[in-house]
Amino acid sequence: MRVSGLGLKRIGLDDVERLFYPVVPVVVTAEYGGRIGGMFAAWWSQVSFKPLLVGVAIAPERYTYKLVKSSGVFALNFLDFSRVDSAPFIGDVSARFLPDKLEKAGLKVFKGKALGAPIIEDAAAAVEVKLVKVVELGDHDWFVGEVVAAYAIEDFDGVWRLERYKPLFYLGRTKRPQPVRRIYLTASGWERVEIDFAPGELARYDKQRKEVLNKVLKIVENAESREDALREIRRVLEEHGLEADDAILYYEEAIRRLGRKQ
Ligand SMILES: Cc1cc2nc3c(=O)[nH]c(=O)nc-3n(C[C@H](O)[C@H](O)[C@H](O)COP(=O)(O)O)c2cc1C
């Protein structure tokens, strides 16, 4: 059934996970008590610039869950598509049953310089992460950690050149009731476009944002109290035809940017 002019049709909630793919799954690696483990995780993200935080969803039944929680340290490794043969070892079988699964997958690890987290030698990139928080949510817990060191092959030059690195993407498993086959892919060529930040008519909105932000920063720097600052910010927002109710959000942004505690 079509429910929108663009041809969007309603899909079942069972399919939603695969709606979010393709993604680049990371290999979460960790070591505790002499045991090294690693697993694929498609559900991960950077979650803050300052501090530099990442989050990854790990189900409690994963062997890697125990290693990360006990050691408080982990690494996220990015694999090149050329390593796709190792995927079933990393993502289908638990180290509970195959303790040396990384070795069997042909993956060697070394200890990261910053935290000693196990890093995959052949990874295209890896970050060492110090566990900050575990948030219990649904059937997976959200592990938040601070990135303290990062490594990449030459192909990364501030951005990926994508000449040597062919990212390994995951598109999900085949649809039920078909037997589970996981679909991995990479691109053989890319369409690329570079777009100026807020180009054309958008430039004036960005200019306005900067003007307001600068005024707010000055107000917060000089205000005697939070209340004074909020009153002044409300006035500035009204002057600019913006919603005065948002004063608190501007205030909090300024506090963050000034590196102050509330
Ligand atoms: C592509 C892919 C992505 C996955 N993403 C996640 C994930 O985000 N979180 C999770 O807990 N498990 C995820 N899994 C499942 C684990 O990687 C899998 O259960 C693994 O065998 C656990 O290994 P372990 O028990 O040795 O830690 C994923 C599997 C695959 C193949």
Short mmCIF file of C-alpha atoms and ligand atoms in Angstrom, two decimals:
data_model
loop_
_atom_site.label_atom_id
_atom_site.label_comp_id
_atom_site.label_asym_id
_atom_site.label_seq_id
_atom_site.Cartn_x
_atom_site.Cartn_y
_atom_site.Cartn_z
CA MET A 1 0.00 0.00 0.00
CA ARG A 2 1.36 3.42 -0.94
CA VAL A 3 0.95 5.96 1.82
CA SER A 4 2.90 8.92 0.47
CA GLY A 5 3.37 10.86 -2.75
CA LEU A 6 7.05 9.91 -2.84
CA GLY A 7 6.28 6.22 -2.92
CA LEU A 8 7.05 5.49 0.72
CA LYS A 9 5.27 2.36 1.78
CA ARG A 10 4.78 1.19 5.33
CA ILE A 11 7.14 -1.61 6.34
CA GLY A 12 7.01 -4.00 9.28
CA LEU A 13 8.90 -3.10 12.46
CA ASP A 14 10.76 -6.41 12.07
CA ASP A 15 12.52 -4.89 9.08
CA VAL A 16 13.56 -1.63 10.75
CA GLU A 17 17.05 -2.82 11.76
CA ARG A 18 17.93 -3.41 8.12
CA LEU A 19 16.50 -0.03 7.15
CA PHE A 20 19.46 1.53 8.96
CA TYR A 21 22.05 -0.39 6.92
CA PRO A 22 24.47 -0.31 5.17
CA VAL A 23 26.82 0.55 8.01
CA VAL A 24 30.49 -0.06 8.59
CA PRO A 25 30.53 -2.56 11.49
CA VAL A 26 33.46 -2.19 13.89
CA VAL A 27 35.29 -5.05 15.54
CA VAL A 28 35.13 -4.43 19.29
CA THR A 29 38.21 -6.00 20.87
CA ALA A 30 39.10 -6.32 24.55
CA GLU A 31 41.32 -8.35 26.86
CA TYR A 32 40.84 -9.48 30.42
CA GLY A 33 42.58 -12.15 32.47
CA GLY A 34 44.71 -13.26 29.54
CA ARG A 35 41.67 -13.79 27.27
CA ILE A 36 41.43 -11.72 24.10
CA GLY A 37 38.10 -11.40 22.35
CA GLY A 38 36.49 -9.54 19.52
CA MET A 39 33.07 -9.19 17.93
CA PHE A 40 31.39 -7.25 15.18
CA ALA A 41 29.16 -4.36 16.22
CA ALA A 42 27.02 -2.57 13.68
CA TRP A 43 25.39 -0.41 16.35
CA TRP A 44 27.99 2.17 17.26
CA SER A 45 28.53 5.89 16.95
CA GLN A 46 30.64 8.86 17.93
CA VAL A 47 28.56 10.61 20.58
CA SER A 48 30.62 13.68 21.59
CA PHE A 49 33.49 15.83 20.26
CA LYS A 50 34.68 17.13 23.62
CA PRO A 51 35.35 14.84 25.33
CA LEU A 52 35.82 12.52 22.34
CA LEU A 53 33.25 9.85 23.16
CA VAL A 54 32.00 6.82 21.27
CA GLY A 55 29.13 4.48 22.08
CA VAL A 56 28.57 0.86 21.12
CA ALA A 57 25.66 -1.48 21.84
CA ILE A 58 26.77 -4.85 23.21
CA ALA A 59 24.41 -7.63 24.29
CA PRO A 60 25.20 -9.14 27.73
CA GLU A 61 25.51 -12.63 26.26
CA ARG A 62 28.53 -11.65 24.13
CA TYR A 63 31.83 -12.91 25.50
CA THR A 64 33.30 -9.52 24.57
CA TYR A 65 30.75 -7.87 26.92
CA LYS A 66 32.45 -9.48 29.89
CA LEU A 67 35.93 -8.55 28.68
CA VAL A 68 35.04 -4.89 28.13
CA LYS A 69 33.14 -4.55 31.40
CA SER A 70 35.86 -6.21 33.46
CA SER A 71 38.86 -4.49 31.88
CA GLY A 72 37.31 -1.05 31.35
CA VAL A 73 39.22 -0.78 28.08
CA PHE A 74 38.41 -1.67 24.49
CA ALA A 75 39.30 -0.90 20.90
CA LEU A 76 37.16 -0.34 17.82
CA ASN A 77 38.79 -1.74 14.68
CA PHE A 78 37.81 -1.01 11.07
CA LEU A 79 38.35 -3.82 8.58
CA ASP A 80 39.06 -3.58 4.90
CA PHE A 81 36.74 -5.54 2.61
CA SER A 82 39.67 -7.81 1.77
CA ARG A 83 39.20 -9.31 5.27
CA VAL A 84 35.56 -10.23 4.67
CA ASP A 85 36.40 -13.96 5.01
CA SER A 86 37.00 -13.37 8.72
CA ALA A 87 33.45 -12.02 9.20
CA PRO A 88 31.78 -15.29 10.32
CA PHE A 89 34.41 -15.79 13.03
CA ILE A 90 33.97 -12.26 14.35
CA GLY A 91 30.22 -11.95 13.97
CA ASP A 92 28.66 -15.42 14.05
CA VAL A 93 30.57 -17.45 16.64
CA SER A 94 31.22 -16.62 20.28
CA ALA A 95 34.63 -16.85 21.92
CA ARG A 96 32.75 -18.75 24.62
CA PHE A 97 32.71 -21.70 22.24
CA LEU A 98 35.75 -20.88 20.09
CA PRO A 99 38.19 -19.13 22.43
CA ASP A 100 40.84 -18.47 19.75
CA LYS A 101 38.36 -17.29 17.14
CA LEU A 102 40.39 -14.22 16.18
CA GLU A 103 43.45 -16.37 15.49
CA LYS A 104 41.29 -18.83 13.56
CA ALA A 105 39.97 -15.89 11.57
CA GLY A 106 43.56 -15.11 10.61
CA LEU A 107 43.60 -11.91 12.66
CA LYS A 108 46.61 -11.09 14.80
CA VAL A 109 46.48 -8.45 17.52
CA PHE A 110 49.00 -6.20 19.21
CA LYS A 111 48.67 -4.12 22.36
CA GLY A 112 47.80 -0.46 21.81
CA LYS A 113 50.35 2.02 23.13
CA ALA A 114 47.93 4.12 25.16
CA LEU A 115 45.80 1.61 27.08
CA GLY A 116 47.11 -1.79 26.01
CA ALA A 117 43.82 -2.57 24.26
CA PRO A 118 44.14 -5.38 21.70
CA ILE A 119 44.29 -3.92 18.20
CA ILE A 120 43.93 -5.92 14.99
CA GLU A 121 47.24 -5.75 13.08
CA ASP A 122 45.59 -5.72 9.67
CA ALA A 123 42.90 -3.18 10.56
CA ALA A 124 42.57 -0.14 8.30
CA ALA A 125 42.04 1.96 11.43
CA ALA A 126 41.54 1.50 15.15
CA VAL A 127 40.87 3.56 18.25
CA GLU A 128 41.72 2.74 21.85
CA VAL A 129 38.90 3.55 24.21
CA LYS A 130 38.59 3.92 27.97
CA LEU A 131 35.19 2.82 29.26
CA VAL A 132 33.28 5.70 30.87
CA LYS A 133 29.77 4.41 31.36
CA VAL A 134 27.49 1.45 30.67
CA VAL A 135 23.85 2.36 30.11
CA GLU A 136 21.37 -0.47 30.50
CA LEU A 137 18.70 -0.12 27.86
CA GLY A 138 16.85 -2.95 26.12
CA ASP A 139 18.43 -6.25 25.13
CA HIS A 140 21.78 -4.49 24.50
CA ASP A 141 23.71 -2.20 26.85
CA TRP A 142 25.22 1.03 25.54
CA PHE A 143 28.94 1.21 26.32
CA VAL A 144 30.25 4.77 26.25
CA GLY A 145 33.99 5.34 26.19
CA GLU A 146 36.55 8.04 25.62
CA VAL A 147 38.90 7.68 22.66
CA VAL A 148 42.46 8.19 23.90
CA ALA A 149 44.49 7.07 20.88
CA ALA A 150 43.81 6.42 17.19
CA TYR A 151 45.65 4.63 14.37
CA ALA A 152 45.08 4.49 10.61
CA ILE A 153 46.78 3.28 7.45
CA GLU A 154 48.27 5.79 4.98
CA ASP A 155 45.07 6.01 3.00
CA PHE A 156 43.69 8.19 5.78
CA ASP A 157 44.90 11.71 5.24
CA GLY A 158 42.62 13.69 7.57
CA VAL A 159 39.81 12.18 5.51
CA TRP A 160 39.82 8.80 3.81
CA ARG A 161 41.22 8.96 0.28
CA LEU A 162 39.47 5.60 -0.30
CA GLU A 163 42.16 4.50 -2.72
CA ARG A 164 43.52 1.55 -0.77
CA TYR A 165 40.84 1.32 1.92
CA LYS A 166 37.69 -0.37 0.73
CA PRO A 167 35.36 -0.15 3.74
CA LEU A 168 33.55 -3.33 4.67
CA PHE A 169 29.84 -2.56 4.90
CA TYR A 170 27.06 -4.70 6.34
CA LEU A 171 23.63 -4.76 4.73
CA GLY A 172 21.95 -7.21 7.09
CA ARG A 173 20.91 -10.83 6.93
CA THR A 174 18.65 -12.35 4.32
CA LYS A 175 14.95 -12.00 4.97
CA ARG A 176 13.19 -14.61 7.12
CA PRO A 177 12.30 -17.47 6.66
CA GLN A 178 15.36 -17.84 4.41
CA PRO A 179 18.41 -19.39 6.09
CA VAL A 180 20.71 -16.77 7.60
CA ARG A 181 23.12 -15.41 5.03
CA ARG A 182 24.78 -12.16 5.92
CA ILE A 183 25.31 -9.60 3.20
CA TYR A 184 28.60 -7.70 3.18
CA LEU A 185 29.52 -5.21 0.50
CA THR A 186 31.91 -2.54 -0.63
CA ALA A 187 31.90 -0.06 -3.50
CA SER A 188 33.99 -0.49 -6.61
CA GLY A 189 33.79 3.24 -7.31
CA TRP A 190 32.32 6.25 -5.51
CA GLU A 191 30.29 9.21 -6.62
CA ARG A 192 31.81 12.15 -4.85
CA VAL A 193 30.72 15.72 -4.36
CA GLU A 194 32.20 18.52 -2.25
CA ILE A 195 29.70 21.14 -1.07
CA ASP A 196 30.69 24.43 0.59
CA PHE A 197 29.38 24.83 4.11
CA ALA A 198 25.97 26.57 4.15
CA PRO A 199 26.31 27.82 0.55
CA GLY A 200 24.35 30.54 -1.26
CA GLU A 201 21.32 31.90 0.53
CA LEU A 202 22.11 29.74 3.59
CA ALA A 203 25.21 31.84 4.34
CA ARG A 204 23.20 34.59 6.02
CA TYR A 205 21.58 32.15 8.44
CA ASP A 206 24.96 30.84 9.44
CA LYS A 207 26.18 34.43 9.83
CA GLN A 208 23.23 35.15 12.09
CA ARG A 209 23.94 32.03 14.15
CA LYS A 210 27.54 33.14 14.66
CA GLU A 211 26.47 36.69 15.60
CA VAL A 212 24.02 35.39 18.18
CA LEU A 213 26.53 32.89 19.54
CA ASN A 214 29.22 35.57 19.92
CA LYS A 215 26.82 37.82 21.80
CA VAL A 216 25.77 34.93 24.04
CA LEU A 217 29.38 34.00 24.76
CA LYS A 218 30.14 37.59 25.81
CA ILE A 219 27.04 37.71 28.00
CA VAL A 220 27.88 34.45 29.75
CA GLU A 221 31.52 35.48 30.22
CA ASN A 222 30.58 38.75 31.87
CA ALA A 223 27.30 38.00 33.65
CA GLU A 224 27.21 38.18 37.45
CA SER A 225 24.73 35.35 37.71
CA ARG A 226 22.98 32.69 35.65
CA GLU A 227 19.71 34.63 35.93
CA ASP A 228 21.33 37.82 34.61
CA ALA A 229 22.84 35.89 31.72
CA LEU A 230 19.52 34.26 30.83
CA ARG A 231 17.69 37.60 30.94
CA GLU A 232 20.27 39.16 28.60
CA ILE A 233 20.23 36.15 26.26
CA ARG A 234 16.42 36.35 26.03
CA ARG A 235 16.74 39.99 25.02
CA VAL A 236 19.29 39.16 22.29
CA LEU A 237 17.09 36.36 20.97
CA GLU A 238 14.09 38.69 20.80
CA GLU A 239 16.18 41.32 18.98
CA HIS A 240 17.04 38.68 16.38
CA GLY A 241 13.44 37.49 16.07
CA LEU A 242 14.37 34.13 17.64
CA GLU A 243 12.53 32.10 20.27
CA ALA A 244 13.33 33.57 23.70
CA ASP A 245 12.31 30.28 25.37
CA ASP A 246 15.49 28.73 23.96
CA ALA A 247 17.71 30.99 26.10
CA ILE A 248 18.68 28.10 28.36
CA LEU A 249 19.92 26.06 25.38
CA TYR A 250 22.13 28.94 24.18
CA TYR A 251 23.34 29.41 27.74
CA GLU A 252 24.30 25.74 28.03
CA GLU A 253 26.09 25.81 24.67
CA ALA A 254 28.08 28.84 25.82
CA ILE A 255 29.00 27.14 29.09
CA ARG A 256 30.25 24.11 27.15
CA ARG A 257 32.21 26.24 24.69
CA LEU A 258 33.78 28.27 27.47
CA GLY A 259 34.72 25.01 29.17
CA ARG A 260 32.94 26.05 32.34
CA LYS A 261 30.99 24.05 34.87
CA GLN A 262 27.38 25.14 35.43
C1 LIG B 1 27.73 -7.45 10.98
C2 LIG B 1 27.39 -7.79 12.40
C3 LIG B 1 27.06 -6.78 13.28
C4 LIG B 1 26.79 -7.06 14.62
N1 LIG B 1 26.49 -6.05 15.47
C5 LIG B 1 26.33 -6.30 16.80
C6 LIG B 1 26.14 -5.24 17.72
O1 LIG B 1 26.10 -4.05 17.36
N2 LIG B 1 26.02 -5.56 19.04
C7 LIG B 1 26.06 -6.86 19.50
O2 LIG B 1 25.95 -7.09 20.71
N3 LIG B 1 26.24 -7.88 18.63
C8 LIG B 1 26.40 -7.64 17.31
N4 LIG B 1 26.63 -8.67 16.44
C9 LIG B 1 26.72 -10.05 16.95
C10 LIG B 1 28.10 -10.37 17.54
O3 LIG B 1 29.14 -9.87 16.74
C11 LIG B 1 28.23 -11.89 17.63
O4 LIG B 1 27.23 -12.41 18.47
C12 LIG B 1 29.59 -12.36 18.08
O5 LIG B 1 29.74 -13.71 17.74
C13 LIG B 1 29.83 -12.19 19.57
O6 LIG B 1 31.11 -12.72 19.86
P1 LIG B 1 31.62 -12.95 21.34
O7 LIG B 1 30.59 -13.74 22.10
O8 LIG B 1 32.91 -13.71 21.16
O9 LIG B 1 31.83 -11.60 21.96
C14 LIG B 1 26.85 -8.41 15.08
C15 LIG B 1 27.14 -9.44 14.18
C16 LIG B 1 27.41 -9.13 12.85
C17 LIG B 1 27.73 -10.23 11.89
#
